[in-house]
């Protein structure tokens, strides 16, 4: 594929942000792109200050670039202001998440700024890609509510929403090709072996580990037989519920922590029966889909992006419903081991990204 030169700028090169860039650049030669990235640490500082450092890393001559691809962590307004020579380049921003619907524990003045920066960056971008319909809809719906926080001189939010909607598309995270190449096979378990539950999420409050702890504690108290894989990465502060799971439910745990290799991570997913989300904040959920592709049955809350992706039989409305489903599965694991969930993974393919990079996507 001939992309000519694409400038890829990523202030938070880790997790799904890194995974997306790695997938995109696999389809290019080293002459097709230039990647300028920052380590995936201190997210709040990256969102607030990365533009200045990145502006100093860009080549002096940008004439060979025809496209800039960045994530919504970047304050594109600041970067373009610092480097006005970016004006001629087609600027595409990918939204892995949006800050307008992020569940903060304690609202602070700076939290307004994160959402405001994303709105401003969306306005100066030429094209916007969202990883789900839910992500796009919640961003557009949140603009008016977010701007009402301003005490006075509020902008015309209807005009802002119209401008952003007109250049926005949904472009699902392209995981299908990567998953289809996996050599990992689903581990065959006998009916005597206990139910294996996996929870593969960031260890942060927005993934709602408190609900997981409550449900698992009730299963334990009821004498249910189950094994547990808690996959995930700890950041600056581990939620108390995660620590409680380790301390109080250790007898059930087969894996606890970050998988050091991708192969090991996939092996853990493939050895599990059911993959659970308790999230209060999710716009796509790569790990959940990876687990489903490898044979896990998903149990997901009936909110956020999940109804867009998963069949109704996989949705639960309350934590008590999740508890009831898991209790029934633990009493007879063969029930879930014989289930097959129908999800069309082809819609998560790279073909749509190819059209985006070539400039042919409507």
mmCIF file of C-alpha atoms in Angstrom:
data_model
loop_
_atom_site.group_PDB
_atom_site.id
_atom_site.type_symbol
_atom_site.label_atom_id
_atom_site.label_comp_id
_atom_site.label_asym_id
_atom_site.label_seq_id
_atom_site.Cartn_x
_atom_site.Cartn_y
_atom_site.Cartn_z
ATOM 1 C CA UNK A 1 0.000 0.000 0.000
ATOM 2 C CA UNK A 2 1.286 3.445 -0.879
ATOM 3 C CA UNK A 3 0.482 5.859 1.909
ATOM 4 C CA UNK A 4 3.334 8.316 1.159
ATOM 5 C CA UNK A 5 4.328 9.843 4.470
ATOM 6 C CA UNK A 6 2.081 9.712 7.521
ATOM 7 C CA UNK A 7 3.051 11.470 10.732
ATOM 8 C CA UNK A 8 1.869 9.495 13.778
ATOM 9 C CA UNK A 9 1.901 11.380 17.081
ATOM 10 C CA UNK A 10 0.999 9.554 20.301
ATOM 11 C CA UNK A 11 1.419 11.137 23.755
ATOM 12 C CA UNK A 12 0.372 7.916 25.537
ATOM 13 C CA UNK A 13 2.088 5.005 23.776
ATOM 14 C CA UNK A 14 0.748 2.077 25.766
ATOM 15 C CA UNK A 15 -2.261 -0.206 26.083
ATOM 16 C CA UNK A 16 -4.775 0.027 23.257
ATOM 17 C CA UNK A 17 -3.107 3.226 21.975
ATOM 18 C CA UNK A 18 0.131 1.335 21.320
ATOM 19 C CA UNK A 19 -1.732 -1.709 20.050
ATOM 20 C CA UNK A 20 -3.552 0.357 17.419
ATOM 21 C CA UNK A 21 -0.380 2.048 16.202
ATOM 22 C CA UNK A 22 1.451 -1.281 16.061
ATOM 23 C CA UNK A 23 -1.378 -2.762 13.972
ATOM 24 C CA UNK A 24 -1.415 0.237 11.623
ATOM 25 C CA UNK A 25 2.342 0.342 11.112
ATOM 26 C CA UNK A 26 2.513 -3.403 10.399
ATOM 27 C CA UNK A 27 0.758 -2.568 7.132
ATOM 28 C CA UNK A 28 3.429 -0.023 6.177
ATOM 29 C CA UNK A 29 7.133 0.101 5.460
ATOM 30 C CA UNK A 30 9.434 2.232 7.587
ATOM 31 C CA UNK A 31 9.497 4.780 4.752
ATOM 32 C CA UNK A 32 5.725 5.267 4.925
ATOM 33 C CA UNK A 33 5.511 6.882 8.332
ATOM 34 C CA UNK A 34 7.255 8.681 11.176
ATOM 35 C CA UNK A 35 6.180 7.827 14.734
ATOM 36 C CA UNK A 36 6.758 10.305 17.546
ATOM 37 C CA UNK A 37 5.580 8.931 20.871
ATOM 38 C CA UNK A 38 5.773 9.354 24.631
ATOM 39 C CA UNK A 39 5.704 6.584 27.218
ATOM 40 C CA UNK A 40 2.321 5.612 28.664
ATOM 41 C CA UNK A 41 2.849 7.146 32.078
ATOM 42 C CA UNK A 42 1.246 10.015 33.988
ATOM 43 C CA UNK A 43 -1.804 10.276 31.725
ATOM 44 C CA UNK A 44 -2.962 13.580 33.220
ATOM 45 C CA UNK A 45 0.362 15.245 32.506
ATOM 46 C CA UNK A 46 0.407 13.863 28.959
ATOM 47 C CA UNK A 47 -3.056 15.327 28.310
ATOM 48 C CA UNK A 48 -2.100 18.699 29.753
ATOM 49 C CA UNK A 49 1.478 19.265 28.581
ATOM 50 C CA UNK A 50 2.537 16.881 25.782
ATOM 51 C CA UNK A 51 1.939 19.304 22.892
ATOM 52 C CA UNK A 52 4.900 21.536 23.742
ATOM 53 C CA UNK A 53 7.423 18.687 23.933
ATOM 54 C CA UNK A 54 5.997 17.041 20.815
ATOM 55 C CA UNK A 55 6.172 20.307 18.876
ATOM 56 C CA UNK A 56 9.925 20.306 19.492
ATOM 57 C CA UNK A 57 10.292 16.710 18.259
ATOM 58 C CA UNK A 58 8.557 17.221 14.904
ATOM 59 C CA UNK A 59 10.878 17.573 11.895
ATOM 60 C CA UNK A 60 11.636 21.144 10.875
ATOM 61 C CA UNK A 61 10.398 20.412 7.362
ATOM 62 C CA UNK A 62 6.899 18.882 7.279
ATOM 63 C CA UNK A 63 6.350 19.222 3.548
ATOM 64 C CA UNK A 64 6.714 15.467 2.910
ATOM 65 C CA UNK A 65 3.765 14.601 5.184
ATOM 66 C CA UNK A 66 0.202 14.478 3.905
ATOM 67 C CA UNK A 67 -1.514 13.144 7.037
ATOM 68 C CA UNK A 68 -1.230 13.441 10.815
ATOM 69 C CA UNK A 69 -2.732 10.595 12.875
ATOM 70 C CA UNK A 70 -3.068 11.162 16.606
ATOM 71 C CA UNK A 71 -5.200 10.126 19.580
ATOM 72 C CA UNK A 72 -7.510 12.334 21.594
ATOM 73 C CA UNK A 73 -4.989 12.502 24.457
ATOM 74 C CA UNK A 74 -3.163 15.107 22.386
ATOM 75 C CA UNK A 75 -4.144 18.765 22.644
ATOM 76 C CA UNK A 76 -4.115 19.325 18.895
ATOM 77 C CA UNK A 77 -4.993 23.018 19.237
ATOM 78 C CA UNK A 78 -1.803 23.667 21.153
ATOM 79 C CA UNK A 79 0.312 21.569 18.796
ATOM 80 C CA UNK A 80 -1.004 23.359 15.716
ATOM 81 C CA UNK A 81 -0.569 26.730 17.407
ATOM 82 C CA UNK A 82 3.045 25.893 18.206
ATOM 83 C CA UNK A 83 3.625 24.421 14.740
ATOM 84 C CA UNK A 84 1.522 26.412 12.227
ATOM 85 C CA UNK A 85 3.335 24.513 9.440
ATOM 86 C CA UNK A 86 0.946 21.620 10.249
ATOM 87 C CA UNK A 87 -1.875 23.584 8.612
ATOM 88 C CA UNK A 88 -1.479 21.943 5.180
ATOM 89 C CA UNK A 89 -1.586 18.393 6.595
ATOM 90 C CA UNK A 90 -4.801 16.361 6.848
ATOM 91 C CA UNK A 91 -5.311 15.859 10.563
ATOM 92 C CA UNK A 92 -7.109 12.704 11.770
ATOM 93 C CA UNK A 93 -7.838 12.136 15.462
ATOM 94 C CA UNK A 94 -8.786 8.720 16.859
ATOM 95 C CA UNK A 95 -10.916 8.651 20.010
ATOM 96 C CA UNK A 96 -10.188 5.576 22.121
ATOM 97 C CA UNK A 97 -12.262 7.247 24.846
ATOM 98 C CA UNK A 98 -13.785 10.605 25.636
ATOM 99 C CA UNK A 99 -13.518 12.639 28.788
ATOM 100 C CA UNK A 100 -17.074 13.981 28.647
ATOM 101 C CA UNK A 101 -18.471 10.765 30.084
ATOM 102 C CA UNK A 102 -15.540 9.703 32.243
ATOM 103 C CA UNK A 103 -16.705 8.807 35.775
ATOM 104 C CA UNK A 104 -14.504 10.928 38.039
ATOM 105 C CA UNK A 105 -14.517 10.150 41.755
ATOM 106 C CA UNK A 106 -14.265 13.777 42.830
ATOM 107 C CA UNK A 107 -14.934 16.538 40.307
ATOM 108 C CA UNK A 108 -12.101 19.077 40.211
ATOM 109 C CA UNK A 109 -11.590 22.165 38.098
ATOM 110 C CA UNK A 110 -8.912 20.432 36.036
ATOM 111 C CA UNK A 111 -11.343 17.687 35.038
ATOM 112 C CA UNK A 112 -13.290 20.258 33.030
ATOM 113 C CA UNK A 113 -10.148 21.047 31.087
ATOM 114 C CA UNK A 114 -9.636 17.490 29.825
ATOM 115 C CA UNK A 115 -13.061 17.402 28.179
ATOM 116 C CA UNK A 116 -12.700 20.970 26.942
ATOM 117 C CA UNK A 117 -9.371 20.113 25.318
ATOM 118 C CA UNK A 118 -10.961 17.195 23.485
ATOM 119 C CA UNK A 119 -13.758 19.408 22.181
ATOM 120 C CA UNK A 120 -11.255 21.994 20.966
ATOM 121 C CA UNK A 121 -9.040 19.341 19.365
ATOM 122 C CA UNK A 122 -12.067 17.842 17.619
ATOM 123 C CA UNK A 123 -12.917 21.248 16.158
ATOM 124 C CA UNK A 124 -9.456 21.746 14.608
ATOM 125 C CA UNK A 125 -9.184 18.166 13.286
ATOM 126 C CA UNK A 126 -10.157 17.430 9.694
ATOM 127 C CA UNK A 127 -11.557 13.987 10.458
ATOM 128 C CA UNK A 128 -12.570 12.243 13.672
ATOM 129 C CA UNK A 129 -12.726 8.485 14.221
ATOM 130 C CA UNK A 130 -14.485 6.940 17.211
ATOM 131 C CA UNK A 131 -14.026 3.315 18.213
ATOM 132 C CA UNK A 132 -17.774 2.770 18.751
ATOM 133 C CA UNK A 133 -21.182 4.315 18.192
ATOM 134 C CA UNK A 134 -21.440 4.711 21.949
ATOM 135 C CA UNK A 135 -18.200 6.685 22.094
ATOM 136 C CA UNK A 136 -19.361 9.080 19.376
ATOM 137 C CA UNK A 137 -22.890 9.484 20.763
ATOM 138 C CA UNK A 138 -21.744 10.049 24.350
ATOM 139 C CA UNK A 139 -19.205 12.639 23.190
ATOM 140 C CA UNK A 140 -21.762 14.593 21.159
ATOM 141 C CA UNK A 141 -24.389 14.300 23.899
ATOM 142 C CA UNK A 142 -21.919 15.437 26.538
ATOM 143 C CA UNK A 143 -20.797 18.676 24.881
ATOM 144 C CA UNK A 144 -23.742 20.824 25.978
ATOM 145 C CA UNK A 145 -23.718 19.406 29.512
ATOM 146 C CA UNK A 146 -19.970 19.938 29.800
ATOM 147 C CA UNK A 147 -20.102 23.536 28.635
ATOM 148 C CA UNK A 148 -22.815 24.365 31.180
ATOM 149 C CA UNK A 149 -20.073 24.148 33.799
ATOM 150 C CA UNK A 150 -18.785 27.479 32.511
ATOM 151 C CA UNK A 151 -20.143 30.356 34.632
ATOM 152 C CA UNK A 152 -20.730 32.705 31.663
ATOM 153 C CA UNK A 153 -19.866 33.432 27.995
ATOM 154 C CA UNK A 154 -20.839 29.937 26.969
ATOM 155 C CA UNK A 155 -20.369 29.081 23.290
ATOM 156 C CA UNK A 156 -23.119 27.949 20.934
ATOM 157 C CA UNK A 157 -22.978 24.216 21.639
ATOM 158 C CA UNK A 158 -25.463 23.356 18.888
ATOM 159 C CA UNK A 159 -23.024 24.769 16.338
ATOM 160 C CA UNK A 160 -20.140 22.858 17.930
ATOM 161 C CA UNK A 161 -22.047 19.556 17.874
ATOM 162 C CA UNK A 162 -23.024 20.024 14.232
ATOM 163 C CA UNK A 163 -19.445 20.757 13.149
ATOM 164 C CA UNK A 164 -18.048 17.759 15.024
ATOM 165 C CA UNK A 165 -20.773 15.356 13.868
ATOM 166 C CA UNK A 166 -20.225 16.330 10.220
ATOM 167 C CA UNK A 167 -16.630 15.068 10.244
ATOM 168 C CA UNK A 168 -17.017 12.059 12.541
ATOM 169 C CA UNK A 169 -17.178 8.367 11.694
ATOM 170 C CA UNK A 170 -17.204 5.141 13.720
ATOM 171 C CA UNK A 171 -14.121 3.059 13.026
ATOM 172 C CA UNK A 172 -13.964 -0.030 15.196
ATOM 173 C CA UNK A 173 -10.626 -1.040 16.658
ATOM 174 C CA UNK A 174 -9.051 -3.368 14.027
ATOM 175 C CA UNK A 175 -8.291 -6.521 16.002
ATOM 176 C CA UNK A 176 -9.633 -9.230 13.679
ATOM 177 C CA UNK A 177 -6.492 -9.927 11.613
ATOM 178 C CA UNK A 178 -4.285 -10.097 14.689
ATOM 179 C CA UNK A 179 -6.660 -12.515 16.429
ATOM 180 C CA UNK A 180 -7.122 -14.698 13.360
ATOM 181 C CA UNK A 181 -3.374 -15.420 13.335
ATOM 182 C CA UNK A 182 -3.310 -16.722 16.901
ATOM 183 C CA UNK A 183 -2.120 -20.299 17.360
ATOM 184 C CA UNK A 184 -3.632 -20.537 20.852
ATOM 185 C CA UNK A 185 -6.241 -23.251 21.216
ATOM 186 C CA UNK A 186 -9.100 -23.313 23.694
ATOM 187 C CA UNK A 187 -8.212 -25.518 26.634
ATOM 188 C CA UNK A 188 -10.586 -28.462 26.890
ATOM 189 C CA UNK A 189 -11.829 -28.885 30.458
ATOM 190 C CA UNK A 190 -13.639 -31.849 31.962
ATOM 191 C CA UNK A 191 -17.048 -31.409 33.577
ATOM 192 C CA UNK A 192 -15.444 -32.055 36.989
ATOM 193 C CA UNK A 193 -13.156 -29.027 36.750
ATOM 194 C CA UNK A 194 -14.500 -25.855 38.385
ATOM 195 C CA UNK A 195 -15.664 -22.790 36.488
ATOM 196 C CA UNK A 196 -12.821 -20.524 35.416
ATOM 197 C CA UNK A 197 -13.551 -16.785 35.581
ATOM 198 C CA UNK A 198 -11.297 -14.145 34.037
ATOM 199 C CA UNK A 199 -11.425 -10.377 34.644
ATOM 200 C CA UNK A 200 -8.983 -8.660 32.207
ATOM 201 C CA UNK A 201 -9.062 -4.931 32.923
ATOM 202 C CA UNK A 202 -6.986 -1.984 34.106
ATOM 203 C CA UNK A 203 -6.814 -1.867 37.879
ATOM 204 C CA UNK A 204 -8.550 1.486 38.194
ATOM 205 C CA UNK A 205 -11.773 2.689 39.752
ATOM 206 C CA UNK A 206 -13.623 3.211 36.442
ATOM 207 C CA UNK A 207 -13.483 -0.560 35.797
ATOM 208 C CA UNK A 208 -15.543 -0.987 38.986
ATOM 209 C CA UNK A 209 -13.557 -3.721 40.775
ATOM 210 C CA UNK A 210 -15.754 -3.083 43.826
ATOM 211 C CA UNK A 211 -18.677 -4.795 42.085
ATOM 212 C CA UNK A 212 -16.450 -7.718 41.145
ATOM 213 C CA UNK A 213 -15.260 -8.096 44.725
ATOM 214 C CA UNK A 214 -18.821 -8.053 46.062
ATOM 215 C CA UNK A 215 -20.011 -10.702 43.600
ATOM 216 C CA UNK A 216 -17.009 -12.980 44.110
ATOM 217 C CA UNK A 217 -17.281 -12.648 47.901
ATOM 218 C CA UNK A 218 -20.900 -13.819 47.763
ATOM 219 C CA UNK A 219 -19.943 -16.780 45.565
ATOM 220 C CA UNK A 220 -17.191 -17.670 48.027
ATOM 221 C CA UNK A 221 -19.539 -17.347 51.011
ATOM 222 C CA UNK A 222 -22.027 -19.643 49.258
ATOM 223 C CA UNK A 223 -19.360 -22.301 48.872
ATOM 224 C CA UNK A 224 -19.306 -22.085 45.058
ATOM 225 C CA UNK A 225 -16.413 -23.778 43.298
ATOM 226 C CA UNK A 226 -14.552 -21.487 40.886
ATOM 227 C CA UNK A 227 -11.080 -20.526 39.758
ATOM 228 C CA UNK A 228 -10.078 -16.940 39.151
ATOM 229 C CA UNK A 229 -7.743 -15.117 36.748
ATOM 230 C CA UNK A 230 -7.359 -11.415 37.563
ATOM 231 C CA UNK A 231 -5.441 -9.975 34.638
ATOM 232 C CA UNK A 232 -4.476 -6.342 34.541
ATOM 233 C CA UNK A 233 -1.967 -3.644 35.184
ATOM 234 C CA UNK A 234 -1.607 -1.629 38.373
ATOM 235 C CA UNK A 235 -0.983 2.081 37.990
ATOM 236 C CA UNK A 236 -0.093 4.620 40.687
ATOM 237 C CA UNK A 237 -2.773 3.464 43.114
ATOM 238 C CA UNK A 238 -4.339 -0.003 43.261
ATOM 239 C CA UNK A 239 -8.045 0.078 44.191
ATOM 240 C CA UNK A 240 -8.777 -1.418 47.590
ATOM 241 C CA UNK A 241 -11.184 -3.953 46.052
ATOM 242 C CA UNK A 242 -8.338 -5.501 44.030
ATOM 243 C CA UNK A 243 -6.257 -5.898 47.178
ATOM 244 C CA UNK A 244 -9.254 -7.432 48.977
ATOM 245 C CA UNK A 245 -9.722 -9.986 46.198
ATOM 246 C CA UNK A 246 -6.075 -11.037 46.554
ATOM 247 C CA UNK A 247 -6.177 -11.175 50.347
ATOM 248 C CA UNK A 248 -9.599 -12.738 50.900
ATOM 249 C CA UNK A 249 -10.080 -14.943 47.832
ATOM 250 C CA UNK A 250 -6.534 -16.173 47.312
ATOM 251 C CA UNK A 251 -7.570 -19.837 47.490
ATOM 252 C CA UNK A 252 -9.510 -19.370 44.216
ATOM 253 C CA UNK A 253 -6.798 -17.470 42.311
ATOM 254 C CA UNK A 254 -4.761 -19.061 39.504
ATOM 255 C CA UNK A 255 -3.375 -15.801 38.105
ATOM 256 C CA UNK A 256 -3.154 -12.355 39.637
ATOM 257 C CA UNK A 257 -1.441 -9.455 37.880
ATOM 258 C CA UNK A 258 0.038 -8.437 34.579
ATOM 259 C CA UNK A 259 0.901 -11.105 32.017
ATOM 260 C CA UNK A 260 4.510 -10.509 31.052
ATOM 261 C CA UNK A 261 4.076 -11.782 27.496
ATOM 262 C CA UNK A 262 1.299 -11.534 24.946
ATOM 263 C CA UNK A 263 1.452 -15.297 24.431
ATOM 264 C CA UNK A 264 1.026 -15.894 28.139
ATOM 265 C CA UNK A 265 -1.853 -13.441 28.250
ATOM 266 C CA UNK A 266 -3.675 -15.255 25.440
ATOM 267 C CA UNK A 267 -3.040 -18.631 27.119
ATOM 268 C CA UNK A 268 -4.749 -17.384 30.285
ATOM 269 C CA UNK A 269 -7.741 -16.130 28.315
ATOM 270 C CA UNK A 270 -7.990 -19.411 26.394
ATOM 271 C CA UNK A 271 -7.937 -21.403 29.639
ATOM 272 C CA UNK A 272 -10.928 -19.484 31.051
ATOM 273 C CA UNK A 273 -14.641 -20.236 30.695
ATOM 274 C CA UNK A 274 -16.289 -16.884 31.282
ATOM 275 C CA UNK A 275 -14.971 -13.336 30.899
ATOM 276 C CA UNK A 276 -16.557 -10.675 33.089
ATOM 277 C CA UNK A 277 -16.824 -6.917 32.889
ATOM 278 C CA UNK A 278 -18.137 -4.750 35.707
ATOM 279 C CA UNK A 279 -17.033 -1.486 34.072
ATOM 280 C CA UNK A 280 -18.536 1.952 34.555
ATOM 281 C CA UNK A 281 -16.385 3.260 31.716
ATOM 282 C CA UNK A 282 -15.842 1.429 28.439
ATOM 283 C CA UNK A 283 -15.935 2.604 24.848
ATOM 284 C CA UNK A 284 -14.825 -0.586 23.078
ATOM 285 C CA UNK A 285 -13.085 -3.209 25.238
ATOM 286 C CA UNK A 286 -10.287 -4.951 23.350
ATOM 287 C CA UNK A 287 -9.557 -7.445 26.137
ATOM 288 C CA UNK A 288 -13.174 -8.604 26.342
ATOM 289 C CA UNK A 289 -13.327 -9.307 22.616
ATOM 290 C CA UNK A 290 -9.961 -11.071 22.702
ATOM 291 C CA UNK A 291 -11.325 -13.361 25.404
ATOM 292 C CA UNK A 292 -14.529 -14.054 23.465
ATOM 293 C CA UNK A 293 -12.536 -14.832 20.308
ATOM 294 C CA UNK A 294 -10.570 -17.373 22.363
ATOM 295 C CA UNK A 295 -13.736 -19.107 23.521
ATOM 296 C CA UNK A 296 -14.844 -17.324 26.697
ATOM 297 C CA UNK A 297 -18.503 -16.607 27.370
ATOM 298 C CA UNK A 298 -18.946 -12.867 28.061
ATOM 299 C CA UNK A 299 -20.992 -11.445 30.915
ATOM 300 C CA UNK A 300 -21.200 -7.666 30.503
ATOM 301 C CA UNK A 301 -23.312 -4.880 32.026
ATOM 302 C CA UNK A 302 -26.260 -3.621 29.998
ATOM 303 C CA UNK A 303 -24.719 -0.156 29.570
ATOM 304 C CA UNK A 304 -21.926 1.734 27.829
ATOM 305 C CA UNK A 305 -20.697 0.110 24.590
ATOM 306 C CA UNK A 306 -21.680 -3.448 25.516
ATOM 307 C CA UNK A 307 -25.227 -3.595 24.043
ATOM 308 C CA UNK A 308 -23.708 -2.412 20.743
ATOM 309 C CA UNK A 309 -21.354 -5.399 20.519
ATOM 310 C CA UNK A 310 -22.765 -8.304 22.542
ATOM 311 C CA UNK A 311 -25.987 -10.355 22.189
ATOM 312 C CA UNK A 312 -28.764 -9.783 24.732
ATOM 313 C CA UNK A 313 -28.138 -13.087 26.463
ATOM 314 C CA UNK A 314 -24.708 -11.838 27.555
ATOM 315 C CA UNK A 315 -26.020 -8.678 29.252
ATOM 316 C CA UNK A 316 -26.886 -8.268 32.922
ATOM 317 C CA UNK A 317 -28.723 -5.318 34.487
ATOM 318 C CA UNK A 318 -27.657 -5.531 38.118
ATOM 319 C CA UNK A 319 -24.741 -6.897 40.106
ATOM 320 C CA UNK A 320 -27.134 -9.392 41.647
ATOM 321 C CA UNK A 321 -27.960 -10.715 38.170
ATOM 322 C CA UNK A 322 -24.237 -11.160 37.539
ATOM 323 C CA UNK A 323 -23.945 -13.056 40.815
ATOM 324 C CA UNK A 324 -26.896 -15.304 39.887
ATOM 325 C CA UNK A 325 -25.481 -16.067 36.423
ATOM 326 C CA UNK A 326 -22.058 -16.947 37.804
ATOM 327 C CA UNK A 327 -23.547 -19.051 40.599
ATOM 328 C CA UNK A 328 -25.552 -21.082 38.086
ATOM 329 C CA UNK A 329 -22.506 -21.498 35.844
ATOM 330 C CA UNK A 330 -20.349 -22.611 38.773
ATOM 331 C CA UNK A 331 -22.878 -25.291 39.706
ATOM 332 C CA UNK A 332 -22.598 -26.792 36.210
ATOM 333 C CA UNK A 333 -19.643 -25.414 34.181
ATOM 334 C CA UNK A 334 -20.559 -27.618 31.216
ATOM 335 C CA UNK A 335 -23.475 -25.245 30.539
ATOM 336 C CA UNK A 336 -21.161 -22.403 29.626
ATOM 337 C CA UNK A 337 -18.514 -24.615 28.020
ATOM 338 C CA UNK A 338 -21.015 -25.781 25.427
ATOM 339 C CA UNK A 339 -22.284 -22.247 24.625
ATOM 340 C CA UNK A 340 -21.194 -20.426 21.474
ATOM 341 C CA UNK A 341 -21.581 -16.678 21.162
ATOM 342 C CA UNK A 342 -22.132 -15.296 17.679
ATOM 343 C CA UNK A 343 -20.204 -12.085 17.069
ATOM 344 C CA UNK A 344 -19.134 -10.962 13.592
ATOM 345 C CA UNK A 345 -15.447 -10.234 14.122
ATOM 346 C CA UNK A 346 -14.980 -9.202 10.497
ATOM 347 C CA UNK A 347 -16.403 -5.761 11.313
ATOM 348 C CA UNK A 348 -13.346 -5.304 13.507
ATOM 349 C CA UNK A 349 -11.063 -5.773 10.485
ATOM 350 C CA UNK A 350 -8.338 -3.526 9.076
ATOM 351 C CA UNK A 351 -9.999 -2.964 5.696
ATOM 352 C CA UNK A 352 -11.713 0.212 6.919
ATOM 353 C CA UNK A 353 -8.446 1.602 8.277
ATOM 354 C CA UNK A 354 -6.845 1.012 4.887
ATOM 355 C CA UNK A 355 -9.450 3.287 3.323
ATOM 356 C CA UNK A 356 -8.931 5.888 6.039
ATOM 357 C CA UNK A 357 -5.149 5.971 5.545
ATOM 358 C CA UNK A 358 -5.560 6.227 1.793
ATOM 359 C CA UNK A 359 -8.061 9.059 2.176
ATOM 360 C CA UNK A 360 -10.980 7.125 0.666
ATOM 361 C CA UNK A 361 -13.231 6.746 3.702
ATOM 362 C CA UNK A 362 -16.550 8.594 3.736
#
